[in-house]
Every structure is written in C-alpha cells, then in structure tokens.
CSV table of C-alpha atoms in Angstrom, one decimal:
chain,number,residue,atom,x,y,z
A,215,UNK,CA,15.6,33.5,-19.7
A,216,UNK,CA,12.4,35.6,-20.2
A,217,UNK,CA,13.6,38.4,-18.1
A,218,UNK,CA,9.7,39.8,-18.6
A,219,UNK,CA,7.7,37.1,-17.5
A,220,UNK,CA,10.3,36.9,-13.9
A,221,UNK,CA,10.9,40.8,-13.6
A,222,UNK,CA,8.1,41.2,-10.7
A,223,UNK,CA,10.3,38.1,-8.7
A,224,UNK,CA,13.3,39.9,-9.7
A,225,UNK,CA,12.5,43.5,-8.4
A,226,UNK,CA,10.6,43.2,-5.5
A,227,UNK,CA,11.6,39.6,-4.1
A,228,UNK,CA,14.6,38.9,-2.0
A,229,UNK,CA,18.0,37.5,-3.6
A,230,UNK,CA,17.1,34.3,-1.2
A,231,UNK,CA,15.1,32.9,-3.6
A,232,UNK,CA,16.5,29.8,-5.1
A,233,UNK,CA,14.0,28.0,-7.4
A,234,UNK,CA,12.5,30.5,-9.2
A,235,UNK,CA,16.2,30.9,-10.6
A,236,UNK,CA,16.2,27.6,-11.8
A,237,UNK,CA,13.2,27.1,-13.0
A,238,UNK,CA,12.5,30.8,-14.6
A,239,UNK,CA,8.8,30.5,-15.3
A,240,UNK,CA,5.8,31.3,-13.3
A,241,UNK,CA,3.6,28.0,-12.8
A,242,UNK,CA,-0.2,28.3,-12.8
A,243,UNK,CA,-1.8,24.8,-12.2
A,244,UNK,CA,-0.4,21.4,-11.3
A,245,UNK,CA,-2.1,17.8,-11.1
A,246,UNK,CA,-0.5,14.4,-10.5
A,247,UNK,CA,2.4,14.5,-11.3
A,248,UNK,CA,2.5,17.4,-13.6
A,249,UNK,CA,3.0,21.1,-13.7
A,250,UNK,CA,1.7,23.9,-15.9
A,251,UNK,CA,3.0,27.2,-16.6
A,252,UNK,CA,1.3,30.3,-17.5
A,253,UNK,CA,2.5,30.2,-21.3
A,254,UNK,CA,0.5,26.5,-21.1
A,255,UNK,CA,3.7,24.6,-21.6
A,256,UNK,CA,3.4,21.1,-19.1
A,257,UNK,CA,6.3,20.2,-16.9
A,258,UNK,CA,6.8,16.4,-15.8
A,259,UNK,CA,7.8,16.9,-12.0
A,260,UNK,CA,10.5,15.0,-11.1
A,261,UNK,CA,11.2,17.6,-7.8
A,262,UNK,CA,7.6,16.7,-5.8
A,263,UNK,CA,8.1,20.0,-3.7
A,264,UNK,CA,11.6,18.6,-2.5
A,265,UNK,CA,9.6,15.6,-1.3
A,266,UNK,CA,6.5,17.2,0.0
A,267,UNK,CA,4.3,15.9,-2.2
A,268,UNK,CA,5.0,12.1,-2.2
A,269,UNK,CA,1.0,11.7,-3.1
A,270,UNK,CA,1.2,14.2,-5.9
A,271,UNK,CA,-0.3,17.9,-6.5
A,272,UNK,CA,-4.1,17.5,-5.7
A,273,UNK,CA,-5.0,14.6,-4.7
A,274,UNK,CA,-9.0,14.4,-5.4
A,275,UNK,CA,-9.6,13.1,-2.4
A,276,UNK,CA,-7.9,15.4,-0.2
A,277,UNK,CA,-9.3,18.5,-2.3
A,278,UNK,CA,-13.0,17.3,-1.7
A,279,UNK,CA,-11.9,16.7,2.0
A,280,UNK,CA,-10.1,20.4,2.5
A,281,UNK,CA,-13.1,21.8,0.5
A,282,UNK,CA,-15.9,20.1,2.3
A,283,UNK,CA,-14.6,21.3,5.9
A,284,UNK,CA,-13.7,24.8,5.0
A,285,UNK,CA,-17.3,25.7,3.5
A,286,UNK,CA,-18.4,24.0,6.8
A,287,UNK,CA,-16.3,26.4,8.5
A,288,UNK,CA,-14.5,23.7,10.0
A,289,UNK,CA,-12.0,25.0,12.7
A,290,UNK,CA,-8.5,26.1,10.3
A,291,UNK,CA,-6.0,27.8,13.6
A,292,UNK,CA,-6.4,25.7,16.8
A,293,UNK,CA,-3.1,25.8,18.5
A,294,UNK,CA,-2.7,22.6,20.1
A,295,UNK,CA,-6.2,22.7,21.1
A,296,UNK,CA,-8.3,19.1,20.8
A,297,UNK,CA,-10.1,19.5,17.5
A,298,UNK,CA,-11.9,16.8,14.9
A,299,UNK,CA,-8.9,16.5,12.3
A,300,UNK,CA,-6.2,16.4,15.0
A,301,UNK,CA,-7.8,13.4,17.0
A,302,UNK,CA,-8.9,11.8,14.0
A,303,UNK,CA,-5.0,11.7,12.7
A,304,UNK,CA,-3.4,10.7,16.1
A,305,UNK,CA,-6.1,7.8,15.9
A,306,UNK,CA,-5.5,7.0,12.4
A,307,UNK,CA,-1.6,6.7,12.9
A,308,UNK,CA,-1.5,4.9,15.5
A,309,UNK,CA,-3.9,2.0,14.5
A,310,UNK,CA,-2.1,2.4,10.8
A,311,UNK,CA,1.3,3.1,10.9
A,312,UNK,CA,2.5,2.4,14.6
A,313,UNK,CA,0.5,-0.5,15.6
A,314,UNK,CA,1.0,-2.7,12.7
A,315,UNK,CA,5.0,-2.2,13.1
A,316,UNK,CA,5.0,-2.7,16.6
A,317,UNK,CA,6.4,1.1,17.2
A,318,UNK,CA,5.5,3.2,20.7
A,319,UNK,CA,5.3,6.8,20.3
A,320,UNK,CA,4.1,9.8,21.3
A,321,UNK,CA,3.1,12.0,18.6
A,322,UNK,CA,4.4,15.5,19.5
A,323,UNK,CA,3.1,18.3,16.6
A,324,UNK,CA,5.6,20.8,17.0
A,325,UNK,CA,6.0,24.4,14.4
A,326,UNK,CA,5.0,22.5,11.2
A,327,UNK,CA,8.4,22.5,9.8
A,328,UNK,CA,10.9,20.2,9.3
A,329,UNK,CA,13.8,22.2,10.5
A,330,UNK,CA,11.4,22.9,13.8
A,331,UNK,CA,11.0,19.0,14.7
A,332,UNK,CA,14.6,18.7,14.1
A,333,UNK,CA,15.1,21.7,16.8
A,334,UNK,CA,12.6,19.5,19.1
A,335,UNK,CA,14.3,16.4,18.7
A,336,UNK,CA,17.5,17.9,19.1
A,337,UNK,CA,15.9,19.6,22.9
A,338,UNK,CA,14.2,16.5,23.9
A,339,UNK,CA,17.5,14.8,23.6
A,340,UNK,CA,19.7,17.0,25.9
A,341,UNK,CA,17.0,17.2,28.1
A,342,UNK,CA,16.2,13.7,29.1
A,343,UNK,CA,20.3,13.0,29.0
A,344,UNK,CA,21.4,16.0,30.6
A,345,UNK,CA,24.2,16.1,28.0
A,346,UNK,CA,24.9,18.6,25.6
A,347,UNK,CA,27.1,17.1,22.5
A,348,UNK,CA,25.1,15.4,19.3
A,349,UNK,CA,26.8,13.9,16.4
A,350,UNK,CA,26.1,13.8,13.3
A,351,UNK,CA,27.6,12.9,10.1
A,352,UNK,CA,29.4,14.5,7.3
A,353,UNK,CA,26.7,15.9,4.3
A,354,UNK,CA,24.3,15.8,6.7
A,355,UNK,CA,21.2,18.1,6.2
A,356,UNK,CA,18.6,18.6,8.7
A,357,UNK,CA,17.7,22.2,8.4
A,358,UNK,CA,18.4,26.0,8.4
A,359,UNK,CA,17.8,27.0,12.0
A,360,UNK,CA,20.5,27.0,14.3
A,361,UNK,CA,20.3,24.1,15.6
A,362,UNK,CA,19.1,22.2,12.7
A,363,UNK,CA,22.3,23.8,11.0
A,364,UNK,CA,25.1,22.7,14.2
A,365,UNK,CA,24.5,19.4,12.6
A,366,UNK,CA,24.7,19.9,9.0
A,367,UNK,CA,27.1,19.5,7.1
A,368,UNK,CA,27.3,21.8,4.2
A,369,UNK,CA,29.4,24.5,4.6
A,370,UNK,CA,27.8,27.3,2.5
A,371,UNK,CA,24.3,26.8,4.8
A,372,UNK,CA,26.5,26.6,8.0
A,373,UNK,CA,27.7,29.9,7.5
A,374,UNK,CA,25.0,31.6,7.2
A,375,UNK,CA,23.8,31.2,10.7
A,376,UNK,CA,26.8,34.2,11.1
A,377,UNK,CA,27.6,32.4,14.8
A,378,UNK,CA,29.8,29.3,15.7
A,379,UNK,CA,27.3,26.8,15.8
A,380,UNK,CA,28.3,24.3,19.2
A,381,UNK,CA,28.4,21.4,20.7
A,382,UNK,CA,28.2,18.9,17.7
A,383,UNK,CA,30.4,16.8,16.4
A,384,UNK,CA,30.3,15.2,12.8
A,385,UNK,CA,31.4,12.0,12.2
A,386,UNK,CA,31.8,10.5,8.7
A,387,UNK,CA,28.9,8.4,7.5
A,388,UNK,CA,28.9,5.0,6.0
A,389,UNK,CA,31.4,5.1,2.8
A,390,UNK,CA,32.3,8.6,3.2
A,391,UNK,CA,36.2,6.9,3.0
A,392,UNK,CA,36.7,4.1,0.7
A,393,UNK,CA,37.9,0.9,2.5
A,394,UNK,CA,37.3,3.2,5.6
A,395,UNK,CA,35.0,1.1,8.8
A,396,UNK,CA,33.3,4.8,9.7
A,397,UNK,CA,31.5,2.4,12.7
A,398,UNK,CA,35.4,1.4,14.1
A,399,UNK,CA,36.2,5.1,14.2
A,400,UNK,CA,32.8,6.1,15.4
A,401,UNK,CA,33.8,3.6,18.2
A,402,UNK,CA,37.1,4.4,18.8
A,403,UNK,CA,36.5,7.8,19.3
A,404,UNK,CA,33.1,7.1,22.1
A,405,UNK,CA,35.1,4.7,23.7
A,406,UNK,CA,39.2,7.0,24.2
A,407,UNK,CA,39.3,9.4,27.0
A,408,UNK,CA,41.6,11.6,25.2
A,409,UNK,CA,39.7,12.2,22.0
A,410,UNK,CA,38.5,15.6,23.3
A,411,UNK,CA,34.5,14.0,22.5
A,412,UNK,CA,32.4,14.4,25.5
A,413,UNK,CA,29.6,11.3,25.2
A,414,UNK,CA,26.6,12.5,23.5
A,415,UNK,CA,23.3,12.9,24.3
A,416,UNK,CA,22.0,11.9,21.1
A,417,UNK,CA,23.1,10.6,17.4
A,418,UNK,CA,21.2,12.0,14.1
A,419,UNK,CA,21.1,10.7,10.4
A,420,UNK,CA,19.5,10.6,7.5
A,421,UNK,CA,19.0,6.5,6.4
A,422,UNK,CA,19.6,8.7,2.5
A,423,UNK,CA,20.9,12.2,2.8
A,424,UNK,CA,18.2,14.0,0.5
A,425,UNK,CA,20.5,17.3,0.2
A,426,UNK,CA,24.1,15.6,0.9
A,427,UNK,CA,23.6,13.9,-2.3
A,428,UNK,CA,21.6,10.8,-2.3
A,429,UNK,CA,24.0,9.0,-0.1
A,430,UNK,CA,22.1,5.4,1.0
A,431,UNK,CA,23.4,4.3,4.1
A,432,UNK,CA,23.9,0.6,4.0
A,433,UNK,CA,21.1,-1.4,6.5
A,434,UNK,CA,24.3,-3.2,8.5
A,435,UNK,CA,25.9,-0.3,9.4
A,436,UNK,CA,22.2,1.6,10.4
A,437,UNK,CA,21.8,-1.7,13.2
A,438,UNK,CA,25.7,-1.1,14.3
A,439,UNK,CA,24.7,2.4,15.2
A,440,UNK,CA,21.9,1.4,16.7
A,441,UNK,CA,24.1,-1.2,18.8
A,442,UNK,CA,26.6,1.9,19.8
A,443,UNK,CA,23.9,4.2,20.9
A,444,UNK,CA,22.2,1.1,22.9
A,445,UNK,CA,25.7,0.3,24.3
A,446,UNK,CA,26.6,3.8,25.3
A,447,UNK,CA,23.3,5.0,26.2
A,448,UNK,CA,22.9,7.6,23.7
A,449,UNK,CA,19.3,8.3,21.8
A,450,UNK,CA,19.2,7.8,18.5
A,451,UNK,CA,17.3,10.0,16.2
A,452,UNK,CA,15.9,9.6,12.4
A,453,UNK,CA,15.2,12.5,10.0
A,454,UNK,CA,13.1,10.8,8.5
A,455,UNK,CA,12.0,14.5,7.2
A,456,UNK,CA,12.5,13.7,3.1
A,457,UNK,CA,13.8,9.4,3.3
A,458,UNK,CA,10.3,8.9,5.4
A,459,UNK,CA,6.4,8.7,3.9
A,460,UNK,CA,6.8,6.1,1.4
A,461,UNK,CA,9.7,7.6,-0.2
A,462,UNK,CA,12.4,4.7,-0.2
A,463,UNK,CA,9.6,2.3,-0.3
A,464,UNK,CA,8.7,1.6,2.8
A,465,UNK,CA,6.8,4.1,5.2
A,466,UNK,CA,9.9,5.0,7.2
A,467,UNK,CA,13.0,4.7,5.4
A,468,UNK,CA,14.8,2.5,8.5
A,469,UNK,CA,12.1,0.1,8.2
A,470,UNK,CA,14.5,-2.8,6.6
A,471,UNK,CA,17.3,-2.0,9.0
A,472,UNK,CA,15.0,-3.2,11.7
A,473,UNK,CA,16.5,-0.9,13.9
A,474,UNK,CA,13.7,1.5,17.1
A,475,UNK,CA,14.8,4.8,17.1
A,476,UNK,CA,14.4,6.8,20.4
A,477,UNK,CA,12.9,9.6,18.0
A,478,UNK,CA,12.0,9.5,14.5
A,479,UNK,CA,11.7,13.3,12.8
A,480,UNK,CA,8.7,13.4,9.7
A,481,UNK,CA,7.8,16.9,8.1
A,482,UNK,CA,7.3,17.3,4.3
A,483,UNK,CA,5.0,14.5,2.8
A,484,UNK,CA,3.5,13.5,6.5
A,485,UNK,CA,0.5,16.6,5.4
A,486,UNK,CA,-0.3,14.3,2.2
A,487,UNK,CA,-1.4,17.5,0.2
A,488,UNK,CA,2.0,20.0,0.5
A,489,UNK,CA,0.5,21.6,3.6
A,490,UNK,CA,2.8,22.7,6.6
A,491,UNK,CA,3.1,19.9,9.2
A,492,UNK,CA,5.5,18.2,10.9
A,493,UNK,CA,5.5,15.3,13.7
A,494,UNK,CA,8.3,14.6,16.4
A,495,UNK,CA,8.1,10.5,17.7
A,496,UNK,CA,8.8,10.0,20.8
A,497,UNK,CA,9.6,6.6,22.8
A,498,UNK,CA,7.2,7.4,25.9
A,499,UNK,CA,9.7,7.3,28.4
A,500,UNK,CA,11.5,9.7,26.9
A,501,UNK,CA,8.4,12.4,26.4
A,502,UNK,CA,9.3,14.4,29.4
A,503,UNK,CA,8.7,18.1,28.2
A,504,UNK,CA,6.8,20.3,30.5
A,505,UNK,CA,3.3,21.7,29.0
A,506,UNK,CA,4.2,24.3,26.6
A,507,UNK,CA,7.8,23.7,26.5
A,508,UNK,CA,8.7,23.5,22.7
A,509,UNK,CA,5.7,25.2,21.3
A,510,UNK,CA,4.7,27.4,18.2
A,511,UNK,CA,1.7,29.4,16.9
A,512,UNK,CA,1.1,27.0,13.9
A,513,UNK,CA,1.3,23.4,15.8
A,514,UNK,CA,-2.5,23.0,14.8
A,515,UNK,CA,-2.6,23.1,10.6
A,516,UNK,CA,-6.2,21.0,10.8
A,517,UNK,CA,-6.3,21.0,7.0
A,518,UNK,CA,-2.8,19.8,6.7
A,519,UNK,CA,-4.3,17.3,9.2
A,520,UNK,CA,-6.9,16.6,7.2
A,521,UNK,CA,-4.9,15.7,4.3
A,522,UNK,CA,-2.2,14.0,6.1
A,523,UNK,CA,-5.1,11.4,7.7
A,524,UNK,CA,-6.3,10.8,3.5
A,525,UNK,CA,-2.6,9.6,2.8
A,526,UNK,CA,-2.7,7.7,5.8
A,527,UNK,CA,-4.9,5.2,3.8
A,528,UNK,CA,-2.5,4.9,1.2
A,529,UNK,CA,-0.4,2.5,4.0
A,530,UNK,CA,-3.9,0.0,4.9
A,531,UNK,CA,-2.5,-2.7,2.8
A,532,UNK,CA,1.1,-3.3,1.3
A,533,UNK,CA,0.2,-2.6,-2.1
A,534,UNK,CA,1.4,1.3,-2.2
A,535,UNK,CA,4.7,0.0,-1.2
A,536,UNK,CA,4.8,-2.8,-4.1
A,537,UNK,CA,4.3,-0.3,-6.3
A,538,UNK,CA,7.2,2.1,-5.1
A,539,UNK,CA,9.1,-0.7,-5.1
A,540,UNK,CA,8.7,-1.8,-9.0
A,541,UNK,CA,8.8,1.9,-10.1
A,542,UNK,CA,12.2,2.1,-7.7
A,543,UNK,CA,13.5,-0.8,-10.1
A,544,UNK,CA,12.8,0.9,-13.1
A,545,UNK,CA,14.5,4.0,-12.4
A,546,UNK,CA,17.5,1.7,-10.8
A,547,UNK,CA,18.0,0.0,-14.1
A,548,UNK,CA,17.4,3.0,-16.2
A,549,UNK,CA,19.9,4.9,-14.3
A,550,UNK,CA,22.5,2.7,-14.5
A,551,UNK,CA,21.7,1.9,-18.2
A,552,UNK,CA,22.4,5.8,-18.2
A,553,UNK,CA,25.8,6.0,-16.5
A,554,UNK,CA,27.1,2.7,-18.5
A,555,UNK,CA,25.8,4.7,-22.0
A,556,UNK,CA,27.6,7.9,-21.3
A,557,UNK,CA,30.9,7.1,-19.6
A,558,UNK,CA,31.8,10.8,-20.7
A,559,UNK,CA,30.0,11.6,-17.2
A,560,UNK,CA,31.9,9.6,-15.2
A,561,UNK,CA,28.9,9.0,-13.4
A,562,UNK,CA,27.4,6.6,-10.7
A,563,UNK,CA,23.7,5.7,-9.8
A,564,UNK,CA,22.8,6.1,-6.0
A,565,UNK,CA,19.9,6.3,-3.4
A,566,UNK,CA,17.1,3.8,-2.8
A,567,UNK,CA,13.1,3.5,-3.4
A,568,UNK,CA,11.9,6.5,-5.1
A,569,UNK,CA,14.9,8.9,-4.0
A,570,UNK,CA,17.9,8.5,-6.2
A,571,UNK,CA,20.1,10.1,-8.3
A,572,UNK,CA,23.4,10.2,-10.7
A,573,UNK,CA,26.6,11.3,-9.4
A,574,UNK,CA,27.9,13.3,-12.1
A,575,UNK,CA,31.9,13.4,-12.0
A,576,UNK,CA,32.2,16.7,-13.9
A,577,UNK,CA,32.2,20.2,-12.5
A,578,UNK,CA,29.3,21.7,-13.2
A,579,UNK,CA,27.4,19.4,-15.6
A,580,UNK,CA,24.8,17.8,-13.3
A,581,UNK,CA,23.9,21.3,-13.3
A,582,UNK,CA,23.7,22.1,-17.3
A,583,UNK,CA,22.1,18.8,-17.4
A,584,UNK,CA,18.9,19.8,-15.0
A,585,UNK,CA,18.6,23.5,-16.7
A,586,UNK,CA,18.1,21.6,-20.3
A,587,UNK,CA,15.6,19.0,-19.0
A,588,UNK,CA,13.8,22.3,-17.6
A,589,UNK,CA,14.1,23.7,-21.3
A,590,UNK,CA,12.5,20.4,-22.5
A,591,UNK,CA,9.7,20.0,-19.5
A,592,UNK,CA,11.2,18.2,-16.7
A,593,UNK,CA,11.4,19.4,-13.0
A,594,UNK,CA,14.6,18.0,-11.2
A,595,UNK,CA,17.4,19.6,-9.4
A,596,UNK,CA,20.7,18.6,-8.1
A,597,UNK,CA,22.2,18.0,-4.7
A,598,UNK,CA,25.8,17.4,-2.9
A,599,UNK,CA,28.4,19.3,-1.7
A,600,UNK,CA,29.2,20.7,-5.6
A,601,UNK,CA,25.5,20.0,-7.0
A,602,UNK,CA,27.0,17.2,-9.0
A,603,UNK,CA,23.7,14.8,-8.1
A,604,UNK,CA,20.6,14.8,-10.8
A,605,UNK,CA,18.2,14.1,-8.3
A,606,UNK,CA,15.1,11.7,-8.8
A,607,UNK,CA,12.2,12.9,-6.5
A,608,UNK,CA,9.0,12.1,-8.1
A,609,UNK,CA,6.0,11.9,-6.7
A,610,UNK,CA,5.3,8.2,-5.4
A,611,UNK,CA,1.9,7.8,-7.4
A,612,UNK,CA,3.6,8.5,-10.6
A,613,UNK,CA,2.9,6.2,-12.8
A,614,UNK,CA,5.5,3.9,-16.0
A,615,UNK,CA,4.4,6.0,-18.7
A,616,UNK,CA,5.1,9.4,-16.7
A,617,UNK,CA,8.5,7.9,-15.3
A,618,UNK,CA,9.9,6.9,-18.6
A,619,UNK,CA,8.8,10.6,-20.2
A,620,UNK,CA,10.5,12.6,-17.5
A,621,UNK,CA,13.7,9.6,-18.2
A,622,UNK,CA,13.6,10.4,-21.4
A,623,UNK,CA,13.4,14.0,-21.5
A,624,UNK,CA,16.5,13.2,-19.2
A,625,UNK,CA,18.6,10.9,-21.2
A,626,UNK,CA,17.5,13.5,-24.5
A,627,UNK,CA,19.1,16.4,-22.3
A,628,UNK,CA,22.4,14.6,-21.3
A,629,UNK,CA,23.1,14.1,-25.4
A,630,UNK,CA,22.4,17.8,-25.7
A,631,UNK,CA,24.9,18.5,-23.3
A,632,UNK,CA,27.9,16.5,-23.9
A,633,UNK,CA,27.3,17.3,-27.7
C-alpha cells in the first residue's frame, strides 16, 4: 500500500471507513463504467457505488440536466415543498413504471437513504396493524439504523447498535437448510400458539440479499410468502433498496414472481446519477401517516430528482431490460465456466440479472482474490457472513467488451492467487 498517497485518510479520518482500505488509492474522475485514479491508472468498476449507480458515473444526459438547472438557479433544498423536479418525477413514475405494471402506490420521499425508507416501512407497518413483531430472514441486510439493523442479520453490524434490538424475529430464507421447506416452518411457527411468535405486523426480504451474499430467492417460494402474509393478514414489504432499478433485469426485482407487495422500499439507483434519494411505496390504503409524521431535512434532493426522472426513460420500452438480460447470461456462463475451471475454490455461481457472484469455499480467498483484481484494475468486493462472495455489481449500461475485461482481469487474479 502507498502509505503516502492514503496518509491524509489515515490521520485525520475515522477508523469507520471501509473502502478506502480496500481500495487504497484516491480516485479523481470516473465515466461509464470506469474509474480513474490520481496516478492516471483506469479501474473497470465492477462495484457501481454498491449499486447506486446502475446507469453508470455521469451519465451525459443527466450532467447537462443537473448543469442546466443549477446555473438557472433552479430550487436545490425544498423540503417536501411542491417544486418542478419533484412533480415532474411523481408524474413520470407513475405513467412509466407503475401504470404499465398495473401497481398502486403512493410515493412517499422519506430521508434520502435507504436505511431511512427501511425505518418508514418498518413504522407504516406497525402503525396500520397495531402490531409490533416483523420478521425477517436469516443474512438479511436492510440497513445500519436501529431499526433497519433489528432485522438484519449479520451479527458484526447488529452489534454495533450497543442495545438489544426488539421485537423481530428471523426466519430462515429460501435454502438457508438443505432439503429444509423454510415456507412449512415459516407456517408452522404463524400458525402454533405455543411458539412464543406473536403474529406480525409485517414480513421483509430481499428477492437477492445484496450484503448476505448474493442469495436469489427462488420465484415459488416469493408467491408462498406472499400467500402467508395474504392468509394471516400481515404486509409484506420489498427492499428492493440494491435487487430494484433494473438490477436483476427487470425494474423491481419481484417482477417475475408476480407477487403486490403492501410496500416496496427503493434508495440507491432510484436518483439515476448517485445522488441521495430514496422512495417508500405505499398501497393507498395503507398510507395513513399523519402530515409530518416520518419526516427529514433532506426529503426534497431536486437534483437527485432530476436525475432520477432521466433514468426513468431508460424503462419506456423493454429494450434496457433485454439488454440486462443478455449481459446477465454472459456473466452466468462465465461464472460458472469459472467455478468448473478452478475446483481448487470449491466455489459456486449465485444471484440473478446483473447481481451475482462466486461463493468461494475457502477462508479468506474471495477476499485475496478482490485485493489482486484491485492491483490489476478492477473494482469488486465481497459479501456474506465470512466475505467469501466475489460480488458482480456492474453498472447496468456496461457494455461486452467492458464485462469480459473486468472477467478477465478476474479469472487472471484467481490464477495469481491459487498459484
């Protein structure tokens, strides 16, 4: 490491910071989908902001937009005041994203994170039940604030909050057990009156747990939930915070389940240019906050809105998603080309659309592998409960040459390693 170049970071910056550790260089310029650094030296980006930039870094388009309104000082705080960009998004998502898949929502903008329309979802819920208890699943990650963290899964973050974090209760998610029916248990435990589970007010998933390691939940067992929370009158809510904008293929990630959440959670790639935003969905009957209720300081991001109605038009027609989908099967046949050529990994390819990944089945190699594809210029990190998943997170506009670079830089990196 070039204790130099990082030696400002390392002084004066808190020992929070997580990225700049594993990716020790200080990055000056990015386009498409690729980085530079200071030193000049070009990074593909197989990382896209942890999913935030599904439309790449700086899209023309939006830049010319974001440009054009602040030198016409164009309105940047507004609370949840009415402004231009914010009517001209609710407008635009409704007639393109809701309309055309027969979804009813009210858009709710709350604090622009997604941790913070996790907290909302997870308020809305108890509210309109009166009930207190949510499950959730095992690996689950839906964010760092306390609620957001009483239904994750991962230890390390739950502790952290420094409190017991209450009235949750995880569940294991589809093929968490081998030859285990989660769904039967899941049942058994809603429907005994000894099983010490009070009946919740709300379940939450991930359709793919980004963080819990690319785990792709299958489309059956996503309707059976939906069946369970219809049959015991409990909401059911999507993170769609990293699975939703376009990043398993289709705009929200439980699109092929053909399952209606009650509420559907999208932060991250909803701002189309890596700006804060997030959006809570709400069925209508179930919007019953009082003005004001959940609110924040930063619920009115217009240039995030700005950008976020650009990507919008990314969804008029179907071809965007075609082209997820054939990039999808690319990396779903390289990867498992990858695991079959190195059985030294004991490895397995996972995850759907554009969000996948290689389960690595020795300690601490996913983790070697990531830090020499770094060394060789290629952005990706690794998730699960041991980081033993090489995460695939490129930007959805990436194109076949820049997919089978990063791949190989990947593939070049694993030989370095095992040798």
């Amino acid at each position: 490491m070039d204790n130099e170049k990082m030696k400002t970071f390392e002084e004066l910056e808190s020992a929070v910071r997580s990225y700049s550790r594993g990716w020790p260089t200080v990055f000056e310029k990015a386009k498409g989908y690729r980085l530079w650094d200071t030193d000049g030296n070009e990074y593909i980006d197989f990382f896209a902001g942890a999913g935030a930039l599904n439309y790449g870094h700086n899209n023309d388009t939006m830049q010319d937009k974001l440009i054009e309104y602040i030198q016409d000082d164009g309105i940047l705080h507004s609370l949840d005041m009415g402004t231009t960009p914010r009517k001209k998004f609710l407008e635009m998502f409704q007639e393109t994203i809701l309309k055309p898949r027969n979804l009813d929502y009210k858009i709710m903008f709350p604090g622009p994170t997604g941790t913070n329309t996790v907290e909302s979802a997870l308020k809305i819920a108890r509210k309109v039940t009166g009930r207190e208890t949510v499950i959730s699943f095992t690996n689950a990650f839906h964010g760092m604030t306390i609620g957001s963290l009483s239904v994750t899964g991962n230890s390390t973050k739950r502790k952290g909050a420094g409190i017991p974090l209450n009235h949750t209760v995880s569940m294991p998610f589809d093929q968490f057990v081998d030859d285990q029916d989660t769904i039967a248990y899941l049942e058994s435990y809603l429907e005994g009156s000894s099983t010490g589970v009070d009946l919740p007010a709300a379940i939450i998933l991930e359709t793919v747990q980004g963080e819990g390691g690319i785990n792709a939940a299958r489309m059956e067992w996503l309707k059976r939930i939906e069946e369970i929370c219809k049959r015991f009158d409990i909401l059911l809510i999507i993170d769609d915070v990293q699975a939703g904008c376009g990043r398993t293929g289709t705009f929200f990630s439980f699109e092929p389940a053909g399952i209606n959440p009650d509420i559907v959670c999208l932060s991250k790639s909803i701002g189309g240019i890596g700006l804060p935003m997030a959006i809570t969905l709400i069925k209508p009957e179930y919007d019953q906050w009082t003005p004001g209720e959940h609110n924040g300081t930063f619920r009115g991001n217009n240039l995030a809105f700005l950008a976020a109605t650009e990507a919008l038009t990314y969804w008029e027609t179907d071809d965007f998603s075609e082209n997820i989908m054939e990039r999808a099967d690319f990396l779903k046949d390289t990867a498992e080309s990858i695991v079959e050529k190195y059985p030294e990994l004991k490895a397995g390819a996972r995850g759907r659309g554009l969000m996948q990944g290689i389960a690595v089945h020795v300690d601490g190699l996913a983790e070697e592998i990531c830090a020499e594809a770094f060394k060789r210029g290629l952005i990706i990190e690794t998730s699960g409960p041991k980081d033993e998943v090489v995460k695939f997170l490129p930007p959805l506009i990436i194109d076949e040459e820049g997919l089978s670079k990063g791949l190989e830089i990947l593939e070049a990196s694993i030989k370095h390693v095992l040798a």
